[in-house]
Amino acid sequence: MSYTETIGSRTYRFADLKTLLAKASPQRSGDQLAGVAAASEEERVAARMALAQVPLRTFLNEALIPYESDEVTRLVIDDHSPQAFAEISHLTVGDFRNWLLSSTTDADALTRIAAGLTPEMVAAVSKLMRNQDLIAAARKRPVITRFRNTVGLPGHMSVRLQPNHPTDDVKGIAASMLDGLMYGCGDAMIGINPASDNLAAITRLLLMIDDFRLRYQVPTQSCVLTHVTNTIAAIEKGAPVDLVFQSIAGTEKANAGFGISLALLQEAYEAGLSLNRGTVGNNLMYFETGQGSALSADAHFGVDQQTCEVRAYAVARKFNPFLVNTVVGFIGPEYLYDGKQITRAGLEDHFCGKLLGVPMGCDICYTNHAEADQDDMDNLLTLLGVAGINFIMGIPGADDVMLNYQSTSFHDALYVRDVLGLRRAPEFEEWLESMQITDARGALLSASPHQPLLEGANDWMGTV
């Protein structure tokens, strides 16, 4: 089905829904690289005007990537709930935007319709929204998950403590971990990107974190971000695996490039559940995504990068994840050129994930060859804090010495908590107070050698 829109004396024609969505997207370098972007701002406006008139039902009848050849499309269609969709089934994309922003649409309404939304519907409505619209609508939709603590409560924001090391030196990682905990970070998880996929090294890191967690009774969860097949192997060998990690994308071909399928993710999910390591819940999958991954794998099929990204959230939703992280500026300026594009993408990803019922966090980051700097990250951090982000990253000095990119620091988390009044996961906050790291309000106490964590740190480090 084709779509048209006339502006003045000029009529714009869009061959199909896939083309219409791509042309309606805000400007970004990845879509230009793929050759799917609007040729002018006028064409972009025409596409948005046409998109606003498309009934939401259309997305159930016009697949962007064929059902027969893509298992993500099959997942989206087969898992769609007509009952949940019924409440909004009469709306166009433009009407849906108005419904989302209405003062009468609340968290209960957004929760009711989540299973009736496809990623394409959600991507479509985001293209009609200003940044403030994305923030306002996402803020209405908390997504709460639990493993050893509770993440995503309204008024709360968690931090993934990321103590990476370029050689996986266990003492170096342990030192960064202690540093982050003393700043009150780590309630989302302690998550390490290993420099090696060696199973023995991965197991050593898991054992180190688990030893520390048990010694100090820390109500958090650990993760070593290796390929899911390595995690399955670690589970089979008895390693203390909490969260199961995998990078995912929005098409079957792109996921094949990561060496995964839906069946493999199901196997990993069941392996994680078999350990029964959660104490307050059993959300245990940790997924990372990023706009541009499908294009990098030549697996986008002409679909714009943001819509491909939102399809990845449908994959995540299938496995009841504890956390989903859009690593927004990591892939580089070929996909998100500058701070403006990174900011927009971060707000889009958070909004779209939350609407689908996914517990969204964001690695607010950029690579050193992008036209971006830490001021851009400060802006996005603040906007996502207002929008109700589930978690952000905590990295020593905001500079990852293993992955070589810029993110957010322990101090950045203190800043956004202070200015927006955001609390940590309640179980973790209670632990921080018991360890004399924070007071009852969650504010950091002055460091003292007699704090329980510091008092025993030297002895523990000697065992690492």
Short mmCIF file of C-alpha atoms in Angstrom, two decimals:
data_model
loop_
_atom_site.label_atom_id
_atom_site.label_comp_id
_atom_site.label_asym_id
_atom_site.label_seq_id
_atom_site.Cartn_x
_atom_site.Cartn_y
_atom_site.Cartn_z
CA MET A 1 0.00 0.00 0.00
CA SER A 2 1.34 3.44 -0.94
CA TYR A 3 0.87 6.71 0.92
CA THR A 4 0.73 10.31 -0.33
CA GLU A 5 0.77 13.79 1.17
CA THR A 6 0.59 17.16 -0.56
CA ILE A 7 2.39 20.27 0.67
CA GLY A 8 1.63 23.34 -1.42
CA SER A 9 1.85 22.32 -5.05
CA ARG A 10 4.01 19.27 -4.44
CA THR A 11 2.73 15.77 -3.77
CA TYR A 12 5.00 13.29 -1.99
CA ARG A 13 4.50 9.57 -2.56
CA PHE A 14 5.78 6.86 -0.24
CA ALA A 15 5.83 3.38 -1.74
CA ASP A 16 4.98 1.45 1.43
CA LEU A 17 4.78 1.65 5.20
CA LYS A 18 8.49 0.88 5.58
CA THR A 19 9.39 3.86 3.37
CA LEU A 20 6.93 6.12 5.15
CA LEU A 21 8.39 5.32 8.57
CA ALA A 22 11.94 5.90 7.35
CA LYS A 23 11.12 9.24 5.75
CA ALA A 24 9.28 10.39 8.90
CA SER A 25 12.29 9.74 11.15
CA PRO A 26 14.22 12.66 12.63
CA GLN A 27 17.47 13.25 10.81
CA ARG A 28 20.27 10.84 11.67
CA SER A 29 23.43 9.80 9.95
CA GLY A 30 22.66 6.07 9.98
CA ASP A 31 19.51 6.45 7.91
CA GLN A 32 21.39 8.71 5.50
CA LEU A 33 24.13 6.08 5.23
CA ALA A 34 21.49 3.43 4.53
CA GLY A 35 19.86 5.60 1.85
CA VAL A 36 16.42 5.56 3.50
CA ALA A 37 16.27 9.07 5.02
CA ALA A 38 14.08 11.92 3.81
CA ALA A 39 15.77 14.02 1.14
CA SER A 40 14.60 17.29 2.68
CA GLU A 41 12.86 18.68 5.74
CA GLU A 42 9.75 19.23 3.63
CA GLU A 43 9.65 15.55 2.67
CA ARG A 44 10.11 14.64 6.34
CA VAL A 45 7.15 16.82 7.31
CA ALA A 46 5.04 15.32 4.51
CA ALA A 47 5.88 11.83 5.72
CA ARG A 48 4.89 12.72 9.27
CA MET A 49 1.61 14.20 8.09
CA ALA A 50 0.85 11.03 6.14
CA LEU A 51 1.97 8.80 9.01
CA ALA A 52 -0.34 10.59 11.45
CA GLN A 53 -3.32 9.44 9.36
CA VAL A 54 -2.36 5.75 9.28
CA PRO A 55 -4.67 3.54 11.40
CA LEU A 56 -2.86 1.52 14.04
CA ARG A 57 -4.54 -1.59 12.60
CA THR A 58 -2.43 -1.17 9.47
CA PHE A 59 0.66 -2.32 11.35
CA LEU A 60 -0.97 -5.71 11.94
CA ASN A 61 -1.58 -6.20 8.23
CA GLU A 62 1.55 -4.74 6.59
CA ALA A 63 4.76 -6.36 7.84
CA LEU A 64 7.93 -4.33 7.27
CA ILE A 65 9.97 -7.55 7.08
CA PRO A 66 8.08 -10.62 5.82
CA TYR A 67 6.57 -12.99 8.37
CA GLU A 68 7.82 -16.01 6.44
CA SER A 69 11.48 -14.98 6.49
CA ASP A 70 12.01 -13.30 9.88
CA GLU A 71 11.46 -14.84 13.31
CA VAL A 72 11.27 -11.43 15.00
CA THR A 73 8.31 -10.52 12.79
CA ARG A 74 6.72 -13.86 13.67
CA LEU A 75 7.29 -13.18 17.37
CA VAL A 76 5.65 -9.75 17.10
CA ILE A 77 2.60 -11.01 15.24
CA ASP A 78 2.14 -14.29 17.11
CA ASP A 79 2.43 -12.70 20.57
CA HIS A 80 0.15 -9.75 19.78
CA SER A 81 -2.86 -9.51 22.11
CA PRO A 82 -6.09 -8.43 20.37
CA GLN A 83 -7.70 -7.98 23.77
CA ALA A 84 -5.06 -5.50 24.94
CA PHE A 85 -5.18 -3.74 21.56
CA ALA A 86 -8.97 -3.32 21.59
CA GLU A 87 -8.86 -0.17 23.73
CA ILE A 88 -6.86 1.74 21.10
CA SER A 89 -7.68 -0.22 17.94
CA HIS A 90 -9.81 2.59 16.50
CA LEU A 91 -6.99 5.16 16.65
CA THR A 92 -4.67 6.48 13.97
CA VAL A 93 -1.01 7.09 14.77
CA GLY A 94 -1.77 10.80 15.30
CA ASP A 95 -4.73 9.99 17.54
CA PHE A 96 -2.52 7.60 19.49
CA ARG A 97 -0.05 10.40 20.17
CA ASN A 98 -2.86 12.56 21.52
CA TRP A 99 -4.13 9.66 23.64
CA LEU A 100 -0.69 9.06 25.13
CA LEU A 101 -0.31 12.72 26.10
CA SER A 102 -3.83 13.08 27.49
CA SER A 103 -4.02 13.81 31.21
CA THR A 104 -6.51 10.95 31.56
CA THR A 105 -4.04 8.35 30.25
CA ASP A 106 -2.15 7.00 33.25
CA ALA A 107 0.16 4.13 34.16
CA ASP A 108 -2.72 1.68 34.46
CA ALA A 109 -3.92 2.48 30.94
CA LEU A 110 -0.40 2.15 29.50
CA THR A 111 0.07 -1.16 31.28
CA ARG A 112 -3.26 -2.47 29.95
CA ILE A 113 -2.40 -1.83 26.29
CA ALA A 114 1.26 -2.91 26.31
CA ALA A 115 0.68 -6.43 25.00
CA GLY A 116 -1.45 -4.96 22.21
CA LEU A 117 1.34 -2.76 20.89
CA THR A 118 3.75 -3.82 18.18
CA PRO A 119 7.19 -2.20 17.99
CA GLU A 120 6.25 -0.66 14.63
CA MET A 121 3.25 1.12 16.19
CA VAL A 122 5.43 2.46 18.97
CA ALA A 123 8.22 3.55 16.62
CA ALA A 124 5.64 5.27 14.42
CA VAL A 125 4.11 7.37 17.18
CA SER A 126 7.54 8.37 18.48
CA LYS A 127 8.30 9.95 15.09
CA LEU A 128 5.42 12.40 15.63
CA MET A 129 6.60 13.45 19.08
CA ARG A 130 8.82 16.25 20.27
CA ASN A 131 11.44 15.51 22.91
CA GLN A 132 9.17 16.82 25.66
CA ASP A 133 6.41 14.48 24.47
CA LEU A 134 8.75 11.49 24.71
CA ILE A 135 9.71 12.50 28.25
CA ALA A 136 6.15 13.19 29.42
CA ALA A 137 4.70 9.93 28.08
CA ALA A 138 7.57 7.72 29.25
CA ARG A 139 7.38 9.19 32.75
CA LYS A 140 3.84 7.85 33.03
CA ARG A 141 4.95 4.25 32.46
CA PRO A 142 7.09 2.72 35.22
CA VAL A 143 8.32 -0.81 34.57
CA ILE A 144 9.34 -2.56 37.79
CA THR A 145 11.59 -5.63 37.92
CA ARG A 146 13.09 -7.69 40.72
CA PHE A 147 15.98 -10.08 41.34
CA ARG A 148 17.81 -9.34 44.62
CA ASN A 149 16.41 -5.84 44.73
CA THR A 150 13.65 -3.80 43.12
CA VAL A 151 14.44 -1.57 40.14
CA GLY A 152 12.16 0.86 38.31
CA LEU A 153 9.96 2.17 41.11
CA PRO A 154 8.65 5.72 40.49
CA GLY A 155 11.00 8.27 42.02
CA HIS A 156 13.92 5.85 41.92
CA MET A 157 16.89 5.44 39.59
CA SER A 158 19.51 2.70 39.75
CA VAL A 159 23.10 2.51 38.52
CA ARG A 160 24.98 -0.30 36.83
CA LEU A 161 28.46 -0.28 38.33
CA GLN A 162 30.85 -1.05 35.43
CA PRO A 163 34.38 -1.70 36.77
CA ASN A 164 35.99 -2.80 33.50
CA HIS A 165 39.73 -3.44 33.14
CA PRO A 166 41.74 -3.76 29.88
CA THR A 167 43.38 -7.03 30.99
CA ASP A 168 40.60 -8.37 33.27
CA ASP A 169 42.93 -7.87 36.25
CA VAL A 170 40.80 -9.04 39.16
CA LYS A 171 42.37 -6.67 41.71
CA GLY A 172 41.90 -3.71 39.38
CA ILE A 173 38.25 -4.63 38.85
CA ALA A 174 37.74 -5.14 42.58
CA ALA A 175 39.24 -1.72 43.36
CA SER A 176 36.91 0.01 40.88
CA MET A 177 33.98 -1.93 42.29
CA LEU A 178 34.74 -0.79 45.84
CA ASP A 179 35.13 2.79 44.60
CA GLY A 180 31.70 2.71 42.97
CA LEU A 181 30.01 1.17 45.99
CA MET A 182 31.44 3.90 48.23
CA TYR A 183 29.68 6.40 45.95
CA GLY A 184 26.41 4.50 46.36
CA CYS A 185 26.42 2.92 42.89
CA GLY A 186 25.70 -0.68 41.95
CA ASP A 187 22.03 -1.27 42.73
CA ALA A 188 21.14 -2.11 39.11
CA MET A 189 24.01 -4.58 39.05
CA ILE A 190 27.77 -4.97 39.09
CA GLY A 191 28.41 -5.70 35.43
CA ILE A 192 31.79 -6.38 33.85
CA ASN A 193 32.60 -6.32 30.14
CA PRO A 194 35.41 -8.90 30.00
CA ALA A 195 38.37 -8.25 27.72
CA SER A 196 38.47 -11.99 27.01
CA ASP A 197 35.80 -14.61 26.33
CA ASN A 198 37.91 -17.22 28.10
CA LEU A 199 35.56 -19.27 30.28
CA ALA A 200 38.07 -19.60 33.11
CA ALA A 201 38.54 -15.81 33.25
CA ILE A 202 34.79 -15.23 33.17
CA THR A 203 34.25 -17.70 36.00
CA ARG A 204 37.01 -16.08 38.06
CA LEU A 205 35.25 -12.71 37.80
CA LEU A 206 31.88 -14.20 38.73
CA LEU A 207 33.41 -15.90 41.77
CA MET A 208 35.12 -12.70 42.89
CA ILE A 209 31.91 -10.66 42.81
CA ASP A 210 29.90 -13.41 44.47
CA ASP A 211 32.46 -13.79 47.24
CA PHE A 212 32.26 -10.07 47.91
CA ARG A 213 28.46 -10.03 47.74
CA LEU A 214 28.13 -12.89 50.22
CA ARG A 215 30.78 -11.52 52.59
CA TYR A 216 29.07 -8.13 52.84
CA GLN A 217 25.49 -9.29 52.15
CA VAL A 218 25.07 -6.83 49.27
CA PRO A 219 21.51 -6.91 47.86
CA THR A 220 22.51 -6.58 44.22
CA GLN A 221 23.20 -8.82 41.23
CA SER A 222 26.25 -9.54 39.11
CA CYS A 223 26.79 -10.07 35.40
CA VAL A 224 29.78 -10.78 33.18
CA LEU A 225 28.83 -9.63 29.70
CA THR A 226 30.00 -12.55 27.64
CA HIS A 227 28.22 -14.33 24.80
CA VAL A 228 25.17 -16.23 25.95
CA THR A 229 26.72 -19.57 24.98
CA ASN A 230 29.59 -18.88 27.39
CA THR A 231 27.10 -18.08 30.13
CA ILE A 232 25.26 -21.34 29.51
CA ALA A 233 28.59 -23.17 29.73
CA ALA A 234 29.43 -21.34 32.97
CA ILE A 235 26.06 -22.33 34.44
CA GLU A 236 26.68 -25.96 33.47
CA LYS A 237 30.03 -25.82 35.31
CA GLY A 238 28.39 -24.46 38.47
CA ALA A 239 29.50 -20.82 38.23
CA PRO A 240 27.48 -18.33 40.34
CA VAL A 241 25.58 -16.66 37.45
CA ASP A 242 22.99 -14.05 38.42
CA LEU A 243 21.99 -12.15 35.28
CA VAL A 244 22.27 -13.69 31.80
CA PHE A 245 23.55 -11.20 29.20
CA GLN A 246 23.23 -10.92 25.45
CA SER A 247 23.34 -8.20 22.81
CA ILE A 248 20.22 -8.35 20.65
CA ALA A 249 18.85 -6.68 17.53
CA GLY A 250 15.54 -6.29 15.73
CA THR A 251 15.85 -8.72 12.83
CA GLU A 252 16.58 -12.43 12.58
CA LYS A 253 19.59 -11.78 10.33
CA ALA A 254 21.09 -9.20 12.69
CA ASN A 255 20.66 -11.56 15.62
CA ALA A 256 22.33 -14.30 13.59
CA GLY A 257 25.26 -11.89 13.26
CA PHE A 258 25.42 -11.90 17.07
CA GLY A 259 25.37 -15.70 16.96
CA ILE A 260 21.93 -16.01 18.54
CA SER A 261 18.35 -17.01 17.83
CA LEU A 262 15.14 -16.86 19.84
CA ALA A 263 15.55 -20.55 20.64
CA LEU A 264 19.05 -19.98 22.04
CA LEU A 265 17.80 -17.08 24.18
CA GLN A 266 15.04 -19.33 25.50
CA GLU A 267 17.63 -21.95 26.42
CA ALA A 268 19.70 -19.35 28.25
CA TYR A 269 16.65 -17.96 30.04
CA GLU A 270 15.67 -21.41 31.27
CA ALA A 271 19.24 -22.12 32.37
CA GLY A 272 19.28 -18.93 34.42
CA LEU A 273 15.91 -19.72 35.99
CA SER A 274 17.13 -23.18 36.96
CA LEU A 275 19.66 -21.65 39.37
CA ASN A 276 16.92 -19.92 41.38
CA ARG A 277 19.35 -17.26 42.65
CA GLY A 278 16.91 -14.37 42.90
CA THR A 279 15.58 -13.47 46.34
CA VAL A 280 12.81 -10.93 45.68
CA GLY A 281 12.05 -11.88 42.05
CA ASN A 282 13.18 -13.88 39.03
CA ASN A 283 13.73 -11.27 36.29
CA LEU A 284 17.23 -12.31 35.23
CA MET A 285 17.94 -11.46 31.59
CA TYR A 286 20.10 -8.46 30.75
CA PHE A 287 20.00 -7.25 27.15
CA GLU A 288 21.95 -4.52 25.38
CA THR A 289 20.85 -2.82 22.17
CA GLY A 290 21.76 0.20 20.07
CA GLN A 291 20.45 2.02 17.03
CA GLY A 292 22.48 1.03 14.00
CA SER A 293 23.31 -2.57 14.87
CA ALA A 294 21.09 -3.98 12.11
CA LEU A 295 22.64 -1.64 9.56
CA SER A 296 26.14 -2.67 10.71
CA ALA A 297 25.21 -6.28 9.96
CA ASP A 298 23.62 -5.41 6.58
CA ALA A 299 20.43 -6.81 8.11
CA HIS A 300 18.02 -3.88 8.16
CA PHE A 301 16.09 -4.67 4.95
CA GLY A 302 15.48 -0.99 4.27
CA VAL A 303 13.88 -0.38 7.68
CA ASP A 304 15.06 2.78 9.47
CA GLN A 305 17.42 2.25 12.38
CA GLN A 306 15.06 3.40 15.10
CA THR A 307 12.27 1.03 14.03
CA CYS A 308 14.82 -1.81 13.90
CA GLU A 309 15.87 -0.84 17.42
CA VAL A 310 12.32 -0.97 18.77
CA ARG A 311 11.85 -4.41 17.24
CA ALA A 312 14.74 -5.51 19.47
CA TYR A 313 12.63 -4.52 22.48
CA ALA A 314 9.99 -7.01 21.35
CA VAL A 315 12.71 -9.67 21.52
CA ALA A 316 13.68 -8.49 25.01
CA ARG A 317 10.08 -8.41 26.23
CA LYS A 318 9.67 -12.10 25.43
CA PHE A 319 12.14 -13.06 28.18
CA ASN A 320 10.96 -10.89 31.11
CA PRO A 321 14.30 -9.06 31.48
CA PHE A 322 15.60 -7.47 34.64
CA LEU A 323 17.32 -4.70 32.66
CA VAL A 324 17.52 -3.56 29.03
CA ASN A 325 20.25 -1.10 28.12
CA THR A 326 20.34 1.04 25.00
CA VAL A 327 24.03 1.83 24.58
CA VAL A 328 22.98 4.90 22.72
CA GLY A 329 26.14 6.55 21.36
CA PHE A 330 28.51 3.60 21.39
CA ILE A 331 28.31 2.48 17.76
CA GLY A 332 29.60 5.84 16.53
CA PRO A 333 28.87 8.93 14.41
CA GLU A 334 28.16 6.81 11.34
CA TYR A 335 24.78 6.12 12.99
CA LEU A 336 24.26 9.02 15.42
CA TYR A 337 26.43 11.88 14.25
CA ASP A 338 26.37 14.39 17.09
CA GLY A 339 25.04 15.24 20.52
CA LYS A 340 21.66 16.29 19.14
CA GLN A 341 21.12 12.96 17.39
CA ILE A 342 22.36 10.98 20.42
CA THR A 343 20.00 12.89 22.71
CA ARG A 344 17.02 12.30 20.47
CA ALA A 345 17.83 8.60 20.10
CA GLY A 346 18.17 8.13 23.86
CA LEU A 347 14.78 9.69 24.51
CA GLU A 348 13.18 7.67 21.70
CA ASP A 349 14.63 4.39 22.91
CA HIS A 350 13.54 4.96 26.50
CA PHE A 351 10.01 5.97 25.48
CA CYS A 352 9.56 3.10 23.03
CA GLY A 353 10.90 0.49 25.42
CA LYS A 354 8.75 1.67 28.31
CA LEU A 355 5.62 1.70 26.13
CA LEU A 356 6.25 -1.94 25.24
CA GLY A 357 6.68 -2.78 28.94
CA VAL A 358 10.46 -3.15 28.86
CA PRO A 359 12.63 -2.02 31.85
CA MET A 360 14.75 0.53 30.00
CA GLY A 361 18.07 1.93 31.04
CA CYS A 362 20.56 3.88 28.98
CA ASP A 363 24.31 3.96 28.65
CA ILE A 364 24.50 7.72 28.07
CA CYS A 365 27.65 7.68 26.01
CA TYR A 366 29.64 8.74 22.96
CA THR A 367 32.79 7.74 21.14
CA ASN A 368 35.67 10.17 20.83
CA HIS A 369 35.21 10.64 17.08
CA ALA A 370 31.58 11.79 17.44
CA GLU A 371 30.58 15.44 17.43
CA ALA A 372 29.58 15.25 21.09
CA ASP A 373 31.04 15.99 24.51
CA GLN A 374 30.27 15.52 28.18
CA ASP A 375 27.91 18.53 28.23
CA ASP A 376 25.71 16.64 25.76
CA MET A 377 25.76 13.66 28.12
CA ASP A 378 24.83 15.91 31.06
CA ASN A 379 21.83 17.11 29.10
CA LEU A 380 20.65 13.61 28.15
CA LEU A 381 21.28 12.35 31.70
CA THR A 382 19.05 15.07 33.12
CA LEU A 383 16.31 14.54 30.53
CA LEU A 384 16.26 10.77 31.08
CA GLY A 385 16.19 11.29 34.84
CA VAL A 386 13.07 13.41 34.40
CA ALA A 387 11.62 10.78 32.02
CA GLY A 388 11.93 8.03 34.65
CA ILE A 389 14.86 5.99 33.37
CA ASN A 390 15.31 2.71 35.28
CA PHE A 391 19.10 2.87 35.40
CA ILE A 392 22.21 4.55 34.04
CA MET A 393 25.89 3.60 34.05
CA GLY A 394 28.48 4.27 36.72
CA ILE A 395 32.05 4.18 35.34
CA PRO A 396 35.19 5.50 37.08
CA GLY A 397 35.71 9.03 35.76
CA ALA A 398 33.08 8.37 33.04
CA ASP A 399 35.93 6.95 30.93
CA ASP A 400 35.87 3.23 30.19
CA VAL A 401 39.52 2.18 29.95
CA MET A 402 38.70 -1.16 28.36
CA LEU A 403 36.01 -0.24 25.81
CA ASN A 404 37.51 3.22 25.11
CA TYR A 405 34.37 5.35 25.15
CA GLN A 406 32.88 8.08 27.34
CA SER A 407 29.87 7.45 29.55
CA THR A 408 28.60 8.61 32.96
CA SER A 409 30.49 8.53 36.24
CA PHE A 410 29.71 7.77 39.88
CA HIS A 411 29.61 11.53 40.43
CA ASP A 412 27.09 12.00 37.61
CA ALA A 413 24.74 9.63 39.41
CA LEU A 414 25.08 11.71 42.59
CA TYR A 415 24.27 14.85 40.60
CA VAL A 416 21.08 13.56 39.00
CA ARG A 417 19.85 11.99 42.23
CA ASP A 418 20.39 15.27 44.05
CA VAL A 419 18.72 17.62 41.56
CA LEU A 420 15.76 15.33 40.85
CA GLY A 421 15.36 13.73 44.27
CA LEU A 422 15.81 10.19 42.95
CA ARG A 423 16.35 7.29 45.35
CA ARG A 424 18.21 4.01 44.90
CA ALA A 425 16.61 0.57 44.93
CA PRO A 426 15.08 0.36 48.44
CA GLU A 427 16.87 -2.85 49.47
CA PHE A 428 20.21 -1.44 48.33
CA GLU A 429 19.59 1.90 49.99
CA GLU A 430 18.91 0.14 53.28
CA TRP A 431 22.19 -1.75 52.91
CA LEU A 432 24.14 1.45 52.18
CA GLU A 433 22.77 3.00 55.37
CA SER A 434 23.69 -0.10 57.39
CA MET A 435 27.23 0.12 56.00
CA GLN A 436 27.41 3.83 56.98
CA ILE A 437 27.93 4.86 53.35
CA THR A 438 24.73 6.96 53.19
CA ASP A 439 22.34 8.48 55.69
CA ALA A 440 18.61 7.80 55.94
CA ARG A 441 17.93 10.30 53.14
CA GLY A 442 20.36 8.54 50.81
CA ALA A 443 23.01 11.26 50.98
CA LEU A 444 26.67 10.16 51.10
CA LEU A 445 28.38 10.28 54.46
CA SER A 446 31.97 11.45 54.78
CA ALA A 447 34.42 8.59 54.24
CA SER A 448 35.86 7.07 57.40
CA PRO A 449 38.29 4.18 57.85
CA HIS A 450 35.82 2.76 60.36
CA GLN A 451 33.04 2.31 57.84
CA PRO A 452 32.38 -1.46 57.71
CA LEU A 453 33.09 -1.70 53.99
CA LEU A 454 36.41 0.13 54.17
CA GLU A 455 37.42 -1.49 57.43
CA GLY A 456 37.47 -4.93 55.88
CA ALA A 457 38.40 -3.94 52.32
CA ASN A 458 42.15 -4.45 52.70
CA ASP A 459 41.69 -7.94 54.12
CA TRP A 460 39.23 -8.85 51.37
CA MET A 461 41.46 -7.42 48.62
CA GLY A 462 44.23 -9.65 49.92
CA THR A 463 42.11 -12.69 49.11
CA VAL A 464 41.37 -11.59 45.52
#
